[in-house]
Each structure stands twice: as C-alpha cells, then as structure tokens.
mmCIF file of C-alpha atoms and ligand atoms in Angstrom:
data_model
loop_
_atom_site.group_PDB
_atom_site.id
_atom_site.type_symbol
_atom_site.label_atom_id
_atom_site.label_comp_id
_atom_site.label_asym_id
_atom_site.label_seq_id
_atom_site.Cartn_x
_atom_site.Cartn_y
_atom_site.Cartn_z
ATOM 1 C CA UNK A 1 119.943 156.492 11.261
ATOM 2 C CA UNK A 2 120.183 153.527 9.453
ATOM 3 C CA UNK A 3 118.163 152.209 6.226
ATOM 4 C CA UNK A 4 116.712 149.065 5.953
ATOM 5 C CA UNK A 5 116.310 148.137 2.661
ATOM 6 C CA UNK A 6 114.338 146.325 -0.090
ATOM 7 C CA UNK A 7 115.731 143.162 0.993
ATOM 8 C CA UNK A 8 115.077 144.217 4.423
ATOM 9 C CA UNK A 9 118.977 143.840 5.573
ATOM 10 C CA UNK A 10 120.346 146.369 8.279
ATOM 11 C CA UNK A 11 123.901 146.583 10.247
ATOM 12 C CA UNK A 12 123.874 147.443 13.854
ATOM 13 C CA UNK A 13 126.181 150.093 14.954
ATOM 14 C CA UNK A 14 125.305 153.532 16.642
ATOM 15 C CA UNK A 15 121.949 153.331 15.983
ATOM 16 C CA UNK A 16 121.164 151.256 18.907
ATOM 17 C CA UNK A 17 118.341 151.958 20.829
ATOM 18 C CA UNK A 18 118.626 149.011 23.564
ATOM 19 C CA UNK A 19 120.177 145.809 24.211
ATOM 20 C CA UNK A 20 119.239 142.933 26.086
ATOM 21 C CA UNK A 21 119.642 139.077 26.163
ATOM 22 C CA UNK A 22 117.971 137.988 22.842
ATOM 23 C CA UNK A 23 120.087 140.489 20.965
ATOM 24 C CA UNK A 24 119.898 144.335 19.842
ATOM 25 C CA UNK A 25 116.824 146.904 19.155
ATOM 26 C CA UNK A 26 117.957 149.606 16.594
ATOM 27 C CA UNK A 27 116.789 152.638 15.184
ATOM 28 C CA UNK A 28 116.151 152.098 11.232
ATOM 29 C CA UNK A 29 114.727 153.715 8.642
ATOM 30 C CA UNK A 30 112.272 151.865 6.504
ATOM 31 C CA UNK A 31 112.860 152.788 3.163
ATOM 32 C CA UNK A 32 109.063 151.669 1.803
ATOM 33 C CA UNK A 33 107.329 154.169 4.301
ATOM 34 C CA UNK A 34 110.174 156.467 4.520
ATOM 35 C CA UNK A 35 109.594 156.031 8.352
ATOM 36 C CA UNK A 36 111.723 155.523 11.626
ATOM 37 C CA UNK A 37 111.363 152.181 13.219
ATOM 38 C CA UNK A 38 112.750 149.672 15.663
ATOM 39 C CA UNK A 39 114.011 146.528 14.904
ATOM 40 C CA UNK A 40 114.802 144.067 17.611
ATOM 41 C CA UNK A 41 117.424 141.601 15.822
ATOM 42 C CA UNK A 42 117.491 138.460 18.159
ATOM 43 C CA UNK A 43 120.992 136.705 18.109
ATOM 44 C CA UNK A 44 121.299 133.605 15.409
ATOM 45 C CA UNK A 45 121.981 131.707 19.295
ATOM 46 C CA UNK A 46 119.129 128.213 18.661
ATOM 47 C CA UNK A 47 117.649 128.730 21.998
ATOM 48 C CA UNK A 48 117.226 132.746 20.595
ATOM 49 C CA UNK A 49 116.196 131.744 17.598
ATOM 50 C CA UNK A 50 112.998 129.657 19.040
ATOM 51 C CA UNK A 51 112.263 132.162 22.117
ATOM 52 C CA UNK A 52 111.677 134.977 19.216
ATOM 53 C CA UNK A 53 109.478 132.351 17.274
ATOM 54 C CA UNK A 54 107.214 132.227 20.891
ATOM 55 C CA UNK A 55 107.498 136.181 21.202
ATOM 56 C CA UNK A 56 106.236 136.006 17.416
ATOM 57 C CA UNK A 57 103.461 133.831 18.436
ATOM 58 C CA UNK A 58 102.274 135.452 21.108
ATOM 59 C CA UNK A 59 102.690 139.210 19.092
ATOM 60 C CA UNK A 60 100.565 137.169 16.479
ATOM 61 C CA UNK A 61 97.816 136.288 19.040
ATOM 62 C CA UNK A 62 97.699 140.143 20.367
ATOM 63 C CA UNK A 63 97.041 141.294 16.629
ATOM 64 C CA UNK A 64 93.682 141.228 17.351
ATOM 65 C CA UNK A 65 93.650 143.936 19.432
ATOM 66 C CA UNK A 66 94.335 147.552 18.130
ATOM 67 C CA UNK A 67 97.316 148.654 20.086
ATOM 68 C CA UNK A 68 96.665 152.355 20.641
ATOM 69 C CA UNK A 69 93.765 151.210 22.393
ATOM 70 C CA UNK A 70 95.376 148.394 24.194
ATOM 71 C CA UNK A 71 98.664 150.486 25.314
ATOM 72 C CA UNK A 72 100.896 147.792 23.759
ATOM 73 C CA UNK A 73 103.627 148.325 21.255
ATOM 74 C CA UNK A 74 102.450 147.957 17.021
ATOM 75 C CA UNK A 75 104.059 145.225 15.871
ATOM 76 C CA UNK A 76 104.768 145.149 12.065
ATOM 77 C CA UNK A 77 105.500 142.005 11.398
ATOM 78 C CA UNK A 78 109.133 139.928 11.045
ATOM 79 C CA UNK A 79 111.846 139.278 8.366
ATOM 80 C CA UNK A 80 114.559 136.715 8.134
ATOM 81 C CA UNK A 81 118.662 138.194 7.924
ATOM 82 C CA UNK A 82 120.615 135.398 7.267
ATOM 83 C CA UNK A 83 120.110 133.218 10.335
ATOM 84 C CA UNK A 84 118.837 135.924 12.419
ATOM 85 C CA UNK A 85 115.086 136.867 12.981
ATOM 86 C CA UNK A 86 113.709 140.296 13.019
ATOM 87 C CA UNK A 87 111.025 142.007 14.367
ATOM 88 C CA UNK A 88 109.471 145.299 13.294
ATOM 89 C CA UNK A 89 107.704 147.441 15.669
ATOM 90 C CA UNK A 90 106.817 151.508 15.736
ATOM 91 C CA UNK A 91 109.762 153.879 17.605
ATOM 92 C CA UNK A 92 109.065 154.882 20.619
ATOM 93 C CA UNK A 93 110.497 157.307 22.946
ATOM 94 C CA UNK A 94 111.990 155.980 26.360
ATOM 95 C CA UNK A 95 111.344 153.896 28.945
ATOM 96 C CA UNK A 96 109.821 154.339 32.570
ATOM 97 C CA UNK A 97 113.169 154.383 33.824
ATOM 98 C CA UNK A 98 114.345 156.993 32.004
ATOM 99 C CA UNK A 99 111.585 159.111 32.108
ATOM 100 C CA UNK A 100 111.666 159.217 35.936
ATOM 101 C CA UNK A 101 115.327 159.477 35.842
ATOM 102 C CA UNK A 102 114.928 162.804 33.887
ATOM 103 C CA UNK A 103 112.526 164.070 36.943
ATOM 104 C CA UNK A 104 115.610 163.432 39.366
ATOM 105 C CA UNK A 105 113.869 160.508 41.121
ATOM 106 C CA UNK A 106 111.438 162.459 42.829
ATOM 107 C CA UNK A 107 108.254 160.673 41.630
ATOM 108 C CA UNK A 108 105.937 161.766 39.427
ATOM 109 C CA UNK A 109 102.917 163.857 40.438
ATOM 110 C CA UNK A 110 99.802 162.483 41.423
ATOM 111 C CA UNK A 111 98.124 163.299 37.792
ATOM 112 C CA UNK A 112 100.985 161.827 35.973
ATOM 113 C CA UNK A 113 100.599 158.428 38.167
ATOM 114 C CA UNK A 114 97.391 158.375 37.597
ATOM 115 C CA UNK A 115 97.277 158.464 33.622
ATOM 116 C CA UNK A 116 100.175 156.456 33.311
ATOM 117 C CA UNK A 117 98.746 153.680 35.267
ATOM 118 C CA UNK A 118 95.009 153.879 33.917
ATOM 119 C CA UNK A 119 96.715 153.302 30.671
ATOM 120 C CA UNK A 120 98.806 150.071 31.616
ATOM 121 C CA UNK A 121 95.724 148.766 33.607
ATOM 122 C CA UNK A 122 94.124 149.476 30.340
ATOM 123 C CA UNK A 123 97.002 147.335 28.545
ATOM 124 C CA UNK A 124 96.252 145.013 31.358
ATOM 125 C CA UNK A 125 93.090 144.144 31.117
ATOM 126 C CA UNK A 126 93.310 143.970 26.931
ATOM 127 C CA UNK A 127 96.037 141.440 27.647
ATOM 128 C CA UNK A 128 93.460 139.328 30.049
ATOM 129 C CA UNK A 129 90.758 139.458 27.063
ATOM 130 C CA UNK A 130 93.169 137.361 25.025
ATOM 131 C CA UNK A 131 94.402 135.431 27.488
ATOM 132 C CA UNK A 132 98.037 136.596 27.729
ATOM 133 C CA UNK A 133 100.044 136.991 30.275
ATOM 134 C CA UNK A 134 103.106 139.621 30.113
ATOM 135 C CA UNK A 135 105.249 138.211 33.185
ATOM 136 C CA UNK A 136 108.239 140.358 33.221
ATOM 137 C CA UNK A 137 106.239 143.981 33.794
ATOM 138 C CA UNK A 138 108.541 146.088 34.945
ATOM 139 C CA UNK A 139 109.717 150.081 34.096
ATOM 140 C CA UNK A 140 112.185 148.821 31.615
ATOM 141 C CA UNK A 141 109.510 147.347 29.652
ATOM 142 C CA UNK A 142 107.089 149.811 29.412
ATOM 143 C CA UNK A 143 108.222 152.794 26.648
ATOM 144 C CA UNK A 144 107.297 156.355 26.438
ATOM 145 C CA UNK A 145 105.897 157.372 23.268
ATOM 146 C CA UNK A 146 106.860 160.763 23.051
ATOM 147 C CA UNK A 147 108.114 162.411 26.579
ATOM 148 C CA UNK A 148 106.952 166.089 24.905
ATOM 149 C CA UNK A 149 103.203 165.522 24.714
ATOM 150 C CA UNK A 150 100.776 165.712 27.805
ATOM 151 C CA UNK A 151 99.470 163.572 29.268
ATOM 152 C CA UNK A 152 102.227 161.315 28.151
ATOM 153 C CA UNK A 153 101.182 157.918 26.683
ATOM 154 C CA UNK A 154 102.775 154.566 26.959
ATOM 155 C CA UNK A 155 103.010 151.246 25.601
ATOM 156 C CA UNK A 156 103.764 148.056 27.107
ATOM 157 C CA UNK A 157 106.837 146.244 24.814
ATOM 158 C CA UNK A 158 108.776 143.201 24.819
ATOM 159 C CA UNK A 159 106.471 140.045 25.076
ATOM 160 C CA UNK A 160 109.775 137.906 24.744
ATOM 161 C CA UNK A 161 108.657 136.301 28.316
ATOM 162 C CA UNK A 162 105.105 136.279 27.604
ATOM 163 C CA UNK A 163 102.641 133.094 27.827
ATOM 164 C CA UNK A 164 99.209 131.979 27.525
ATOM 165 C CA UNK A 165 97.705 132.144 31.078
ATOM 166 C CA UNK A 166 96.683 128.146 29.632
ATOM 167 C CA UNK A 167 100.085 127.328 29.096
ATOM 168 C CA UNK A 168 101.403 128.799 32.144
ATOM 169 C CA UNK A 169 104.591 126.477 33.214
ATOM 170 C CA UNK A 170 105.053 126.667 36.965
ATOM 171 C CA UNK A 171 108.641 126.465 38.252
ATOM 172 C CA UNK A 172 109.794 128.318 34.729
ATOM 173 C CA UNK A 173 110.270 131.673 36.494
ATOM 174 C CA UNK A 174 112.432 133.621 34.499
ATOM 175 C CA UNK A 175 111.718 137.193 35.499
ATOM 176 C CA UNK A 176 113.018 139.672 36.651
ATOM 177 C CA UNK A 177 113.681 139.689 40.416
ATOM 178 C CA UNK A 178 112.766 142.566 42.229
ATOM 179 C CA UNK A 179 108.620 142.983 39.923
ATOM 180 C CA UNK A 180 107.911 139.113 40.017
ATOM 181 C CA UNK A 181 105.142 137.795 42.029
ATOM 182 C CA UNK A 182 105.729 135.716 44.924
ATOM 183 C CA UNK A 183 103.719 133.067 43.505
ATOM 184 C CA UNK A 184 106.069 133.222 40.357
ATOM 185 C CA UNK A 185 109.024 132.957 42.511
ATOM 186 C CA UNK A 186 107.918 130.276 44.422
ATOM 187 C CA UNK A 187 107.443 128.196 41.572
ATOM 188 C CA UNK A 188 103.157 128.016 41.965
ATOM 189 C CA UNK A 189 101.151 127.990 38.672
ATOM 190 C CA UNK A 190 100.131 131.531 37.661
ATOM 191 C CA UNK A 191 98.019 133.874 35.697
ATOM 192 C CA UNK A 192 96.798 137.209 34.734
ATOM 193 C CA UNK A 193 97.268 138.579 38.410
ATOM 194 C CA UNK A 194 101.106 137.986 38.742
ATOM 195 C CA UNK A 195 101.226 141.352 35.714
ATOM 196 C CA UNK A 196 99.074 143.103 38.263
ATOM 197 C CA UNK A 197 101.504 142.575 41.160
ATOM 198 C CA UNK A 198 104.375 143.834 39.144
ATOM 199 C CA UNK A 199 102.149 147.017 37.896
ATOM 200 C CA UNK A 200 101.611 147.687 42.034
ATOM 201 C CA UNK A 201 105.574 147.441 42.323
ATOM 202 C CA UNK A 202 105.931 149.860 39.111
ATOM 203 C CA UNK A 203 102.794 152.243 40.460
ATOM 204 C CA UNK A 204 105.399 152.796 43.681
ATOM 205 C CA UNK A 205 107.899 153.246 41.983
ATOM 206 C CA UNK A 206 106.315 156.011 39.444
ATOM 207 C CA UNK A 207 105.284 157.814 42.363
ATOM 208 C CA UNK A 208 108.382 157.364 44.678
ATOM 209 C CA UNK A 209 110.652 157.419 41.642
ATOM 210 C CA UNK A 210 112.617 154.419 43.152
ATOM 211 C CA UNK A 211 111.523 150.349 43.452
ATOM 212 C CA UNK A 212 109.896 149.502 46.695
ATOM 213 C CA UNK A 213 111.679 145.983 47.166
ATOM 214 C CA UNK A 214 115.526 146.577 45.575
ATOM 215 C CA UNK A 215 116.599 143.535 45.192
ATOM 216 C CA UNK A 216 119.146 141.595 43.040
ATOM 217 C CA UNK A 217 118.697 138.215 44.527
ATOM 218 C CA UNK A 218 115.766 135.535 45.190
ATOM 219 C CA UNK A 219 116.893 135.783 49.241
ATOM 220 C CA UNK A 220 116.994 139.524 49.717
ATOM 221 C CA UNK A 221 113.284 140.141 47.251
ATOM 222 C CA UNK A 222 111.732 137.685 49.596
ATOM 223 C CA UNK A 223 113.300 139.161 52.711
ATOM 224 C CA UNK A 224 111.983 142.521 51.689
ATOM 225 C CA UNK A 225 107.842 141.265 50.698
ATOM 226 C CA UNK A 226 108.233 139.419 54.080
ATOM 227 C CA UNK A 227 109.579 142.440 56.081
ATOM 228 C CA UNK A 228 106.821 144.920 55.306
ATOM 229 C CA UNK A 229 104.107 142.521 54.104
ATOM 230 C CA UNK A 230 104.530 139.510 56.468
ATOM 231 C CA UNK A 231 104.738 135.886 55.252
ATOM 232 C CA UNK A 232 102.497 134.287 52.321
ATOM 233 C CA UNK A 233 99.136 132.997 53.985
ATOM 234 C CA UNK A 234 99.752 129.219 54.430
ATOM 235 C CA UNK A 235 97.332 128.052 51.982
ATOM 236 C CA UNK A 236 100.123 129.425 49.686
ATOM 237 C CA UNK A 237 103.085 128.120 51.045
ATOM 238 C CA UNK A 238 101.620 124.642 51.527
ATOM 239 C CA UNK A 239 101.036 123.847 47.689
ATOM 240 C CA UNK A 240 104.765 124.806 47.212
ATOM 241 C CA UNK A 241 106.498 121.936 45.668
ATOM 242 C CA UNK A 242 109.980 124.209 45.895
ATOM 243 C CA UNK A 243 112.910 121.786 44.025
ATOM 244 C CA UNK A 244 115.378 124.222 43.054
ATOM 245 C CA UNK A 245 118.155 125.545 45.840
ATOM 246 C CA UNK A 246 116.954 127.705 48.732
ATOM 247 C CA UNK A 247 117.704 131.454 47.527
ATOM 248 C CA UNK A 248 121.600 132.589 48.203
ATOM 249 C CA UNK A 249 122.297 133.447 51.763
ATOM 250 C CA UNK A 250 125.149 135.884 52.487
ATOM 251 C CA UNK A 251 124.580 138.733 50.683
ATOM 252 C CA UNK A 252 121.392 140.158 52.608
ATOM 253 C CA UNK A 253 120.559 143.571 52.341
ATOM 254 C CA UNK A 254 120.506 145.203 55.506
ATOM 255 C CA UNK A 255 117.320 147.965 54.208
ATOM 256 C CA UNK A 256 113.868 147.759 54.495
ATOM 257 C CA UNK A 257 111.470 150.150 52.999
ATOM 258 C CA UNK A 258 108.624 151.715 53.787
ATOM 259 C CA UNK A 259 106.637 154.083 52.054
ATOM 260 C CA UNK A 260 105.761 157.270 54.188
ATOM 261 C CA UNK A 261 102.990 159.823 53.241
ATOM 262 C CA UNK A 262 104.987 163.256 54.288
ATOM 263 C CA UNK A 263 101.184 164.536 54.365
ATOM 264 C CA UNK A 264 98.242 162.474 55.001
ATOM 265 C CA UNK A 265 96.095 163.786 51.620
ATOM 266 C CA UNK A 266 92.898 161.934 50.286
ATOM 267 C CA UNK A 267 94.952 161.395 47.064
ATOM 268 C CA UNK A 268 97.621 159.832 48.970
ATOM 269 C CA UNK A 269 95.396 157.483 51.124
ATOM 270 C CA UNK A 270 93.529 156.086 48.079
ATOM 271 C CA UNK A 271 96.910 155.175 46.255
ATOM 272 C CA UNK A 272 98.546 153.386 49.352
ATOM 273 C CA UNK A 273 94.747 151.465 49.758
ATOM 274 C CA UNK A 274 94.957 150.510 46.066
ATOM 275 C CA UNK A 275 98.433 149.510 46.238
ATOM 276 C CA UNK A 276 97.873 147.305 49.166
ATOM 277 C CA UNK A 277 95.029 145.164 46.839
ATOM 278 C CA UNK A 278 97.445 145.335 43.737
ATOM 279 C CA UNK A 279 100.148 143.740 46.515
ATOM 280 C CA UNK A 280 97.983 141.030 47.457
ATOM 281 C CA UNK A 281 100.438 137.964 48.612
ATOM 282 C CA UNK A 282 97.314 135.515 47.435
ATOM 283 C CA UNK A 283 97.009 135.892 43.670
ATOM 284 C CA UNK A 284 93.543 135.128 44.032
ATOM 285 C CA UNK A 285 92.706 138.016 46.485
ATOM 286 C CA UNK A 286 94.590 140.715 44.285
ATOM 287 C CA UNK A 287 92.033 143.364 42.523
ATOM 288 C CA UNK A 288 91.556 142.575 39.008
ATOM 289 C CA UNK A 289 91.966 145.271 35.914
ATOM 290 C CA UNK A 290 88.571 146.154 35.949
ATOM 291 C CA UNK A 291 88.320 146.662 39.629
ATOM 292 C CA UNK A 292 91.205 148.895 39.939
ATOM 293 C CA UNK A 293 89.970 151.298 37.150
ATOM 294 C CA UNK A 294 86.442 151.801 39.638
ATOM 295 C CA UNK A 295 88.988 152.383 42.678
ATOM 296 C CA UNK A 296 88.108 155.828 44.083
ATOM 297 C CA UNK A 297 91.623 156.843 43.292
ATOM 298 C CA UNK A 298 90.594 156.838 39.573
ATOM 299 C CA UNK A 299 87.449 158.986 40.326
ATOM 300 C CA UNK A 300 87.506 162.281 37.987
ATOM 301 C CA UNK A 301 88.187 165.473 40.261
ATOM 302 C CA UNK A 302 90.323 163.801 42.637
ATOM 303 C CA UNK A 303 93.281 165.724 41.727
ATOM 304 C CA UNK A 304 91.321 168.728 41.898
ATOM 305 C CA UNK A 305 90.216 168.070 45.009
ATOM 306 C CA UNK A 306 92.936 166.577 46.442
ATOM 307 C CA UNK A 307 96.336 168.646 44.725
ATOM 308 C CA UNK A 308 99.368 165.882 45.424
ATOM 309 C CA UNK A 309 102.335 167.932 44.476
ATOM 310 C CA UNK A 310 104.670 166.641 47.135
ATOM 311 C CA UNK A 311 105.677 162.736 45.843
ATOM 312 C CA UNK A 312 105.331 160.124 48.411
ATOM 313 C CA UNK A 313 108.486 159.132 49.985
ATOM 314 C CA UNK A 314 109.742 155.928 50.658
ATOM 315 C CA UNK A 315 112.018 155.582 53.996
ATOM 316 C CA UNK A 316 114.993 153.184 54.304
ATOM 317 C CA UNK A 317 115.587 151.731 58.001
ATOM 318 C CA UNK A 318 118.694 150.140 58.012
ATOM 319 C CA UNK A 319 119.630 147.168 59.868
ATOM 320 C CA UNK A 320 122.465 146.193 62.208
ATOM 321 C CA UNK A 321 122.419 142.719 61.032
ATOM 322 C CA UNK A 322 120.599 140.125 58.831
ATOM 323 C CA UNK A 323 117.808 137.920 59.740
ATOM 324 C CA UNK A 324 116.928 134.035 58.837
ATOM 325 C CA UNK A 325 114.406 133.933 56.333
ATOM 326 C CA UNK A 326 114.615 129.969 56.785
ATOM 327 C CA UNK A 327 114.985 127.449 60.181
ATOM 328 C CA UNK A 328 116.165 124.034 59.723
ATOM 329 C CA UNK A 329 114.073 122.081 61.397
ATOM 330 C CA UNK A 330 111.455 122.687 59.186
ATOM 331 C CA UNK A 331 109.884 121.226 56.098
ATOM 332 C CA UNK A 332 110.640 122.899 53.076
ATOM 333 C CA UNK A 333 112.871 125.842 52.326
ATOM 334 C CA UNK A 334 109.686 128.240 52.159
ATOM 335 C CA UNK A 335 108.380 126.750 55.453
ATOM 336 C CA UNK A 336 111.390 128.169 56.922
ATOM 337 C CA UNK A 337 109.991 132.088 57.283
ATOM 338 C CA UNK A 338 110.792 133.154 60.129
ATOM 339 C CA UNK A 339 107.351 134.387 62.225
ATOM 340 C CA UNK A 340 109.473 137.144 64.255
ATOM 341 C CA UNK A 341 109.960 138.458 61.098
ATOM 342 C CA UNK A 342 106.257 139.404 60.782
ATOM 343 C CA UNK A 343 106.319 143.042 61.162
ATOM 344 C CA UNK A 344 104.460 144.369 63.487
ATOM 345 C CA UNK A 345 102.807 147.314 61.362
ATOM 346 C CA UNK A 346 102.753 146.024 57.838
ATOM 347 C CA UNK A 347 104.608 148.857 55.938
ATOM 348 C CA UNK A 348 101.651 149.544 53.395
ATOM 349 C CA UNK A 349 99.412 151.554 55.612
ATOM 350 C CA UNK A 350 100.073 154.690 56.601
HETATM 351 N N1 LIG B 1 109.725 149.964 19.905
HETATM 352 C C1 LIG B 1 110.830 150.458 20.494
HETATM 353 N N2 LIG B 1 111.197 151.743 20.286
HETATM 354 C C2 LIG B 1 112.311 152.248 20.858
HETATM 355 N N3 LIG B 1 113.139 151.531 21.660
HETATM 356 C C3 LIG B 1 112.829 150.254 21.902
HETATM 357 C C4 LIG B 1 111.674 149.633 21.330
HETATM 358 N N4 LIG B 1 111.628 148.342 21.753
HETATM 359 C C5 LIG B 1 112.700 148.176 22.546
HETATM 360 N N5 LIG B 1 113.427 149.305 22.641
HETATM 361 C C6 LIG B 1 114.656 149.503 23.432
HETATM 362 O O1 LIG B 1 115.404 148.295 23.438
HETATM 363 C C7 LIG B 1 115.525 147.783 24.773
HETATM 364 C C8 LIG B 1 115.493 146.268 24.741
HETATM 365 O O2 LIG B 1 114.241 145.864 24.188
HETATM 366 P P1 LIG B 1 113.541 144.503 24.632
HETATM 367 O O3 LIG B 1 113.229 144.602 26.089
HETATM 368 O O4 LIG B 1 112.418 144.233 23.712
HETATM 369 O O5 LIG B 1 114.720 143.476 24.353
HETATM 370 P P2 LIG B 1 115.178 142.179 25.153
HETATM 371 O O6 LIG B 1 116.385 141.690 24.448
HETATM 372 O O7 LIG B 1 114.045 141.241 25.262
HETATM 373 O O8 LIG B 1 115.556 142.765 26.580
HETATM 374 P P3 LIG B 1 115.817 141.957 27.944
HETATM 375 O O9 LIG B 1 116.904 140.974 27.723
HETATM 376 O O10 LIG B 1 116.184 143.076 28.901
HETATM 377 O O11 LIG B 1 114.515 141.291 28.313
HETATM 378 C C9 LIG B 1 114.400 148.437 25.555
HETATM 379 O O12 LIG B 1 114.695 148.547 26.926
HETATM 380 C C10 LIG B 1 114.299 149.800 24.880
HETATM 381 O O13 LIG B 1 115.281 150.691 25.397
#
C-alpha cells in the first residue's frame, strides 16, 4: 500500500483499486490517521479538472447528510497534486459486480436482495431530501463495504455524473447505456425517478445475477425496453424534441429477455410487482423511495414465510432476425416504434 504523505502527494502504481474516465482510484495509506483510504486522482485533462470541481460540489452539498445512514460513500475532503485534484473517501470493499460475480451469477437470495436494496432505496430517498440526483446508478457504482459481514452493507459512490434535480440539463445524457432511463435517453428533462429506474434494472440483476436489458448501444437498449415493456405512452414520446442521430442500426441484438419465476412463490410475485412500478416507462408513474420501502415485499417475515432459495431466472429467446425500431414515413426518429413490436405479454408479469 502506498503512503500519502504530509504534503498529501501519492504515485499510482499497483495499488490501484479502479480506473475509469476521470482518472485512477488507489489504495493509500494516510499517514495522519494511520488509516487505508481511497483516493480518486482525476487526470490534469481541463474538461477533468472542472467535472471533479462539480463532483466536489455536489459531495459538498451531500455533507449534510451522515453517510452511514444515507448508504453513500464518506467523503473526506480534496487536495491539490500539482495540476491534478484529489479526492479522499473511506475504502471500501467491492462492487455489485463483483460481489455477484463471486456467487457464480446465480443471483443472490431473496434476503440478500432484499437488504441490499432497502439500503440503496434508503440512499435513494436521502439523495431526494437534498435534491440530488445520482444518474449513472448502476452495479459498478455501488461498493461493498466489507463482503465478510452479514447482512452485507453498501454504499452508493461516484457522484462524478451527479446533478441537482433543479439543474437537470435535458439532452446531456451521459450515462451509462444499458441502467439509464428512457426519459434520459430520449433527451426529456428528468429527476429523482430516473435513479429509481436504474435501481429496478440493478434489483434484477442482484437477483438474476445478470442485467435484464444487455445492451451496448442506444438502438439495441431501446429495442430491448420496447420488446418486453412495449413503447413509451405517447404523452412521452410527443414532448421529445430528439436532435441528435437516430441510435446505430446494424448491430441489433438478436435476444430478448424475460424474467421467468421457475416457482411461482409469494416472495417471487411481490418482487416482479415491485419491479414492474420501479420500471415505469412514465417517470411520473414510477413508485417513489418511500413507497417502495411500504411495498409488501419489504414486510418483516416474508422470507420466513415465503423461503426464496432458488434465484429467479431470466430466459433469452433468440431471434432469427432484427426488427425496425423506426419507419420512415414518420415524424421523428422516436415516432418511428414499430407497434408490431408491442409484445403481446409484457415480459414483467409472470
Ligand atoms: N471508496 C472506494 N473504495 C474502494 N474502491 C473504490 C472506491 N471508490 C472507487 N473505487 C474503485 O474505483 C473504480 C472507479 O471509481 P469511480 O467510479 O469513482 O471512478 P470514475 O473515474 O468516475 O469511473 P467511470 O469512468 O467508470 O465513471 C470503482 O469502480 C471501484 O472499483
């Protein structure tokens, strides 16, 4: 492990815990406290340089909330090396992908799903008392805190992307495809309620152990919410002002998925029912924080009742060929759904 000393200077090398686009995040000793840390050193890039002043900003605005409560990482603070800017925050363990890479993929069981996503509801909803919005929820960004203690806790990290729900820009969507919300990729203002469709997409996945919608372009995410959810209600895709290109064309994915229950159980029903309202296509008809923490799938003694030791599974049907999301003749690109892609029984009920 590294030290980071009085002056607060530190040198990358194998104590790397992560990378990503605004730079490193390595494991350092802090020689004041004589404790482990992580330090995320952003590249001296300018365009780096301001988005860490915004993530500093917006880790300055959730100060006010205590984070073992809130289920978001501690923050302690930045330094300046050389043209580079630091931030400090507590070590954590691993990451949501990891930790259900270590259980082979098989989803977690139904106690596990259940803690882990009370606690990022909980994060959640502190976010929404402040006013923040995390837009780019997804398994890599939500950390482990130690992967030996049960239940296991977890934090949400990186607030690099995050926002003021005030100061929302529409059309600005840089998330991650495959856990943004449709209204985010369709370039509609947005709020608190885009996090919550990504935490439905990363509920799935903790209890499938792999991502419902698999995608690695605009086209093929779209395709897939379409396929098993049908087409945004029109009230939606009218106030879409779409200017950028339609999504790429030519490398569809020939999969849809669809999440079976191998057994019909109680505990099974209430996820897939709570699911559906955290996979609201209208924003403003998807369950709030609050309300998902009073679903009956939160209500003490289910697991008791209702043991859920085999994982739900999700099925792949593969297709023989692609379909048009888009027709010509009509208005604009998001007009262009196809209705006979509608499915017939919408994939999120058993
Ligand atoms: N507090 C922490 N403790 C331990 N590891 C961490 C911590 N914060 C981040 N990491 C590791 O570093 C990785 C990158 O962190 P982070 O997502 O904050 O950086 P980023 O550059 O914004 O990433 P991206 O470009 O993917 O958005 C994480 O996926 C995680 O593995």
């Amino acid at each position: 492990m590294l030290a980071l000393d009085a002056n607060q200077r530190i040198t990358p090398s194998e104590a790397l815990l992560g990378e990503g686009g605004f730079g490193i995040v390595a494991k350092c000793r802090d020689t004041t406290t004589n404790q482990a840390v992580a330090i995320k050193v952003n590249k001296s890039d300018p365009d780096i340089l301001q988005q860490a002043h915004v993530e500093i900003f917006i880790l300055e605005q959730l100060r006010r909330l205590d984070p073992d409560a809130a289920n978001i990482v501690q923050w302690n603070g930045f330094f300046h090396d050389g043209e580079r800017v630091s931030l400090k925050f507590e070590l954590l363990d691993q990451c949501l992908w990891d930790y259900i890479r270590d259980r082979n993929k098989q989803g977690l069981p139904i106690s596990e799903v259940r803690s882990i996503l009370g606690q990022l509801t909980n994060a959640l909803s502190h976010l929404g008392s402040v006013g923040i919005v995390h837009a780019d929820l997804k398994p890599g960004k939500i950390m482990v805190v130690n992967r030996h203690e049960s239940p296991v806790k977890v934090r949400l990290i990186d607030f690099g992307l995050a926002c003021p729900a005030s100061a929302v820009m529409p059309g600005d969507c840089v998330a991650t495809t495959g856990y943004c919300a449709p209204e985010v990729m369709l370039g509609l203002p947005y709020n608190e309620a885009s996090d919550m469709w990504s935490l439905g997409l990363v509920a799935v996945e903790l209890a499938t152990g792999v991502p419902l919608y698999p995608s690695e372009n605009d086209y093929d995410y779209l395709k897939f919410i379409i396929e098993t959810q049908g087409q945004p209600p029109d009230h939606v895709l009218d106030s879409v002002q779409f200017k950028g290109s339609v999504p790429g064309t030519g490398h569809e994915s020939l999969e849809t998925r669809y999440i079976i229950l191998t057994r019909a159980e109680a505990g099974q029903r209430l996820f897939v029912s709570l699911i559906k309202e955290m996979l609201a296509l209208d924003a403003h008809q998807r369950i709030t924080p609050s309300q998902v923490l009073r679903h009956p799938f939160f209500s003490p003694g289910l697991s008791n009742r209702f043991p859920w030791e085999v994982a739900i599974l999700v099925k792949i049907k593969k297709k023989k060929k692609s379909i048009p999301l888009f027709k010509a003749e009509q208005r604009t690109p998001y007009h262009h759904i196809s209705p006979s892609i509608r499915p017939k029984t919408p994939c999120l009920q058993k």
